[in-house]
PDB file of C-alpha atoms in Angstrom:
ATOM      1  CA  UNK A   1     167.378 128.531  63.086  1.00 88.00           C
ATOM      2  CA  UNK A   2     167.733 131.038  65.604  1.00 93.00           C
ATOM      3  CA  UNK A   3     170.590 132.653  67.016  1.00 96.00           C
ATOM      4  CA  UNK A   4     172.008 134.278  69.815  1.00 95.00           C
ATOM      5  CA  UNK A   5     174.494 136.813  70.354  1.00 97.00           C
ATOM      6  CA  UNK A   6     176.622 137.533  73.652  1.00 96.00           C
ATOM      7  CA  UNK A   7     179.938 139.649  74.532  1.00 97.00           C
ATOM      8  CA  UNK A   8     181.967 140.698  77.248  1.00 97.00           C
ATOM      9  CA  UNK A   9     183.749 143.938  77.326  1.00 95.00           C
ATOM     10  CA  UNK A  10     186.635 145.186  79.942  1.00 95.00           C
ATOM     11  CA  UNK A  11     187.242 148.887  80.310  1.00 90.00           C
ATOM     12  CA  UNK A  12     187.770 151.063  83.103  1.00 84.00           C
ATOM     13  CA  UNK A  13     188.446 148.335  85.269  1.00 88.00           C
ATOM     14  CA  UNK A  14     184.664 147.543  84.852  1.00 91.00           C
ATOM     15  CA  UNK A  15     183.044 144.440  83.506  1.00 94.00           C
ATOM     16  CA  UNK A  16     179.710 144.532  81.309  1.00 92.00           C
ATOM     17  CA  UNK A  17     178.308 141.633  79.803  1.00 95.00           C
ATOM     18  CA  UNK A  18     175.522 141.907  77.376  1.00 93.00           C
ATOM     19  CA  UNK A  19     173.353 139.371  75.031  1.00 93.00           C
ATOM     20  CA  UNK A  20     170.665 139.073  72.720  1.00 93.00           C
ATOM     21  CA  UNK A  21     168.529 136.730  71.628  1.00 91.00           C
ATOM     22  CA  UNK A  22     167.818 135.754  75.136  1.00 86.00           C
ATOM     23  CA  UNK A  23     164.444 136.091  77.352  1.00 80.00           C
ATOM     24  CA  UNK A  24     162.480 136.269  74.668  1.00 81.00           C
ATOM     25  CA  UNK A  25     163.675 138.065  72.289  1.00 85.00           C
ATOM     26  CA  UNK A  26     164.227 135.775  69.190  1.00 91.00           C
ATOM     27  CA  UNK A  27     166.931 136.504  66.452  1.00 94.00           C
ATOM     28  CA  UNK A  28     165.418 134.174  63.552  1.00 93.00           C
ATOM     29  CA  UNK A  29     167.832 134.606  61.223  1.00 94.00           C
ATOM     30  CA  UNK A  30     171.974 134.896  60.155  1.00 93.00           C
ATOM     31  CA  UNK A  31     171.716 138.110  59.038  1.00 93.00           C
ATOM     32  CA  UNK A  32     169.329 139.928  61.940  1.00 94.00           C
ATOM     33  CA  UNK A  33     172.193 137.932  64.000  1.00 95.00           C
ATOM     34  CA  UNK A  34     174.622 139.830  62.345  1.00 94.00           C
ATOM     35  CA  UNK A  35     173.160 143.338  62.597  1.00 94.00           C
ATOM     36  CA  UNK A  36     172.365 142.605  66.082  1.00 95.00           C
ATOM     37  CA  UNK A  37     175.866 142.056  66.660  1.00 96.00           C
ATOM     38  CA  UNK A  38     177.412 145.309  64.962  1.00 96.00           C
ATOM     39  CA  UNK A  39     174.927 147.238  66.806  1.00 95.00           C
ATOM     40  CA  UNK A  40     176.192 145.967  70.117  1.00 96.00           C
ATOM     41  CA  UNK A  41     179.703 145.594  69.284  1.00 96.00           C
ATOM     42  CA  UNK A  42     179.126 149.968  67.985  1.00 96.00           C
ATOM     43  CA  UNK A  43     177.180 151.025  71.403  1.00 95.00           C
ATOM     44  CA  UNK A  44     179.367 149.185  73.046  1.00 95.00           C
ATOM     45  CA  UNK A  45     182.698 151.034  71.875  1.00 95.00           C
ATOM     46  CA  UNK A  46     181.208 154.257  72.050  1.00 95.00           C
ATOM     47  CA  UNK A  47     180.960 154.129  75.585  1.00 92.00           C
ATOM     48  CA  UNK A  48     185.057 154.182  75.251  1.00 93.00           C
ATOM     49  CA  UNK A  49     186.975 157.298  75.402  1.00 91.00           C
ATOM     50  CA  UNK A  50     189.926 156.049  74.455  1.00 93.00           C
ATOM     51  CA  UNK A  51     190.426 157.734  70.696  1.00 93.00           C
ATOM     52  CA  UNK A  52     191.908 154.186  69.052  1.00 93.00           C
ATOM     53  CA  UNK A  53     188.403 152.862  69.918  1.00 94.00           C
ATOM     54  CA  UNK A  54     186.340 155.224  69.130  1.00 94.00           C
ATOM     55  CA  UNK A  55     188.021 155.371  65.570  1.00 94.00           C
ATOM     56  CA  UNK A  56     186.942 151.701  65.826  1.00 94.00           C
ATOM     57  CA  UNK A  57     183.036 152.847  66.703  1.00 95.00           C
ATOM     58  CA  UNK A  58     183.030 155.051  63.709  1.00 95.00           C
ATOM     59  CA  UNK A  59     184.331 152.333  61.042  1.00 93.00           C
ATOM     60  CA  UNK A  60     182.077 150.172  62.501  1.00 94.00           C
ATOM     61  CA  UNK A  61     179.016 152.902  62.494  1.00 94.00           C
ATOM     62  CA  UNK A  62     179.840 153.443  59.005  1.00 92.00           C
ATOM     63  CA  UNK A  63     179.890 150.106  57.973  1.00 92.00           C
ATOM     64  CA  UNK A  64     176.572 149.189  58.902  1.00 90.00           C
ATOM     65  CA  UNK A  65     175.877 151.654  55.827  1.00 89.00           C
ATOM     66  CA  UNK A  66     176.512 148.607  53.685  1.00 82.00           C
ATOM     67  CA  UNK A  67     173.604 146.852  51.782  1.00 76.00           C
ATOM     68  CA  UNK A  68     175.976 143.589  52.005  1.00 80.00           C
ATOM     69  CA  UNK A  69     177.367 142.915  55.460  1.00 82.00           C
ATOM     70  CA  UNK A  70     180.638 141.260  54.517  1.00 88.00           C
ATOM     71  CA  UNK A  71     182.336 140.851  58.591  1.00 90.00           C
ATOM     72  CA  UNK A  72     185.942 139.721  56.924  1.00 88.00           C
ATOM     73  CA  UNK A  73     185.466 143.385  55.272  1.00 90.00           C
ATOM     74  CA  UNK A  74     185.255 144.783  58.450  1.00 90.00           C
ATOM     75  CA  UNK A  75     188.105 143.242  59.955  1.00 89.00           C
ATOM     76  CA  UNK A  76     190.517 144.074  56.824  1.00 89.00           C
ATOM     77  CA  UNK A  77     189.211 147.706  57.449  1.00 87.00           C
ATOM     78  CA  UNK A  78     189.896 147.627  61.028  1.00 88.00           C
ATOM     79  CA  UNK A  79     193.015 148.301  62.958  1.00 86.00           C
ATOM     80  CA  UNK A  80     194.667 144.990  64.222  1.00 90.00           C
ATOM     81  CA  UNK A  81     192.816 145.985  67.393  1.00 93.00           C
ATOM     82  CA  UNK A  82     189.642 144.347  65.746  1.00 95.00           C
ATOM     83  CA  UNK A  83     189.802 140.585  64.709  1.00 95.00           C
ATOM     84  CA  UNK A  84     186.873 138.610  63.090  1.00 95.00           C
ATOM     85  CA  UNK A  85     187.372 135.023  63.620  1.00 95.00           C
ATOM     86  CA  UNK A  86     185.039 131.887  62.271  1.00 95.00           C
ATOM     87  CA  UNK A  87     184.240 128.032  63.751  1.00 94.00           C
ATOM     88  CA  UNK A  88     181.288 127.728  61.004  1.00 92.00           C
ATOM     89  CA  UNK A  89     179.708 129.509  58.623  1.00 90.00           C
ATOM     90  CA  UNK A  90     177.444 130.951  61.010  1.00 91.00           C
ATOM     91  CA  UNK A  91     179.463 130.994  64.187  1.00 95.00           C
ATOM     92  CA  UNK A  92     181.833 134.016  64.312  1.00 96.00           C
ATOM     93  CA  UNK A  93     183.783 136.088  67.175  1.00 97.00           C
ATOM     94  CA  UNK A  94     184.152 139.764  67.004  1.00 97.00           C
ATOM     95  CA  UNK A  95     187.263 140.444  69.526  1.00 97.00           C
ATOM     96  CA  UNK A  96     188.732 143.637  70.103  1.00 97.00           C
ATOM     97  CA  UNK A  97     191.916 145.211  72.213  1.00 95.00           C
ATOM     98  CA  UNK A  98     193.944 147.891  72.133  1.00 92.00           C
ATOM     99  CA  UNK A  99     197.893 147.797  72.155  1.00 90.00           C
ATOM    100  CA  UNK A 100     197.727 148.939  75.965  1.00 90.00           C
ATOM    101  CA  UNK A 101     195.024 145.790  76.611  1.00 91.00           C
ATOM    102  CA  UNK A 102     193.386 148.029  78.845  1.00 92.00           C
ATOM    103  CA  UNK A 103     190.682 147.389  76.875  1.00 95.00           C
ATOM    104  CA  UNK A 104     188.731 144.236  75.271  1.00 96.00           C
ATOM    105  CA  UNK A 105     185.996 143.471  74.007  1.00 97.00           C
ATOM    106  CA  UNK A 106     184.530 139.822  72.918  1.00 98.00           C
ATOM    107  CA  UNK A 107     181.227 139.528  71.143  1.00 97.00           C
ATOM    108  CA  UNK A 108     180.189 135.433  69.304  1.00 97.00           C
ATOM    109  CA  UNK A 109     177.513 134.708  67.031  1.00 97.00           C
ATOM    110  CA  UNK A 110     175.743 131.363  67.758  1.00 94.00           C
ATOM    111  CA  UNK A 111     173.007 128.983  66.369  1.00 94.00           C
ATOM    112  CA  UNK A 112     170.866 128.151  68.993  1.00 89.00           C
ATOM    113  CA  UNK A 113     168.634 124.816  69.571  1.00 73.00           C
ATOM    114  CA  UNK A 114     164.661 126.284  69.445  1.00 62.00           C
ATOM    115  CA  UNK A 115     163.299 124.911  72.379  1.00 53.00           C
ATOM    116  CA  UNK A 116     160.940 121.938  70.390  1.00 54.00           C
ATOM    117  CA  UNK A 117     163.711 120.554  68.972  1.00 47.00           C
TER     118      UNK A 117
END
């Protein structure tokens, strides 16, 4: 199955949107999904300079340390400012706002149709 990954983040009253999996580029598998995912959701924090998120970049760099990638570890790690939420076992958001909401961030996991089927 493959899998694609896509966020939205709102800072600085500037909107980026960014995906993988897309044009191309095939994520073949849960777990690449998953990595995927942290990386964007940790390059995409860092470019915060707000000090509650970039705590949140360095839990999340330091997590990807982890042989096992457990996300409902993350998120009981995490300030309340970053939620893991599930619709299927391999269907997950990664949301995350500060108290102010002058920042958010969504990024979703998805199983994607391959083209032949």
């Amino acid at each position: 199955m493959r899998y694609t990954v896509v966020g939205a983040s709102y800072h600085q009253k500037s909107l980026s949107v960014f995906y993988a999996g897309l044009d191309g580029q095939e994520i073949n598998s849960y777990e690449a999904a998953q990595e995927e995912a942290l990386r964007l959701l940790e390059a995409e924090l860092q470019t915060s300079s707000q000090p509650e998120i970039q705590a949140l970049a360095e839990t999340v760099s330091d997590f990807q340390k982890h042989e096992v990638l457990d996300l409902n570890d993350l998120d009981n790690k995490t300030s309340e400012a970053l939620s893991v939420s599930w619709f299927d076992d391999h269907h997950f958001v990664i949301a995350v706002m500060n108290a102010k909401e002058s920042y958010q961030l969504h990024l979703e996991v998805l199983p994607t149709l391959d083209a032949e089927d």
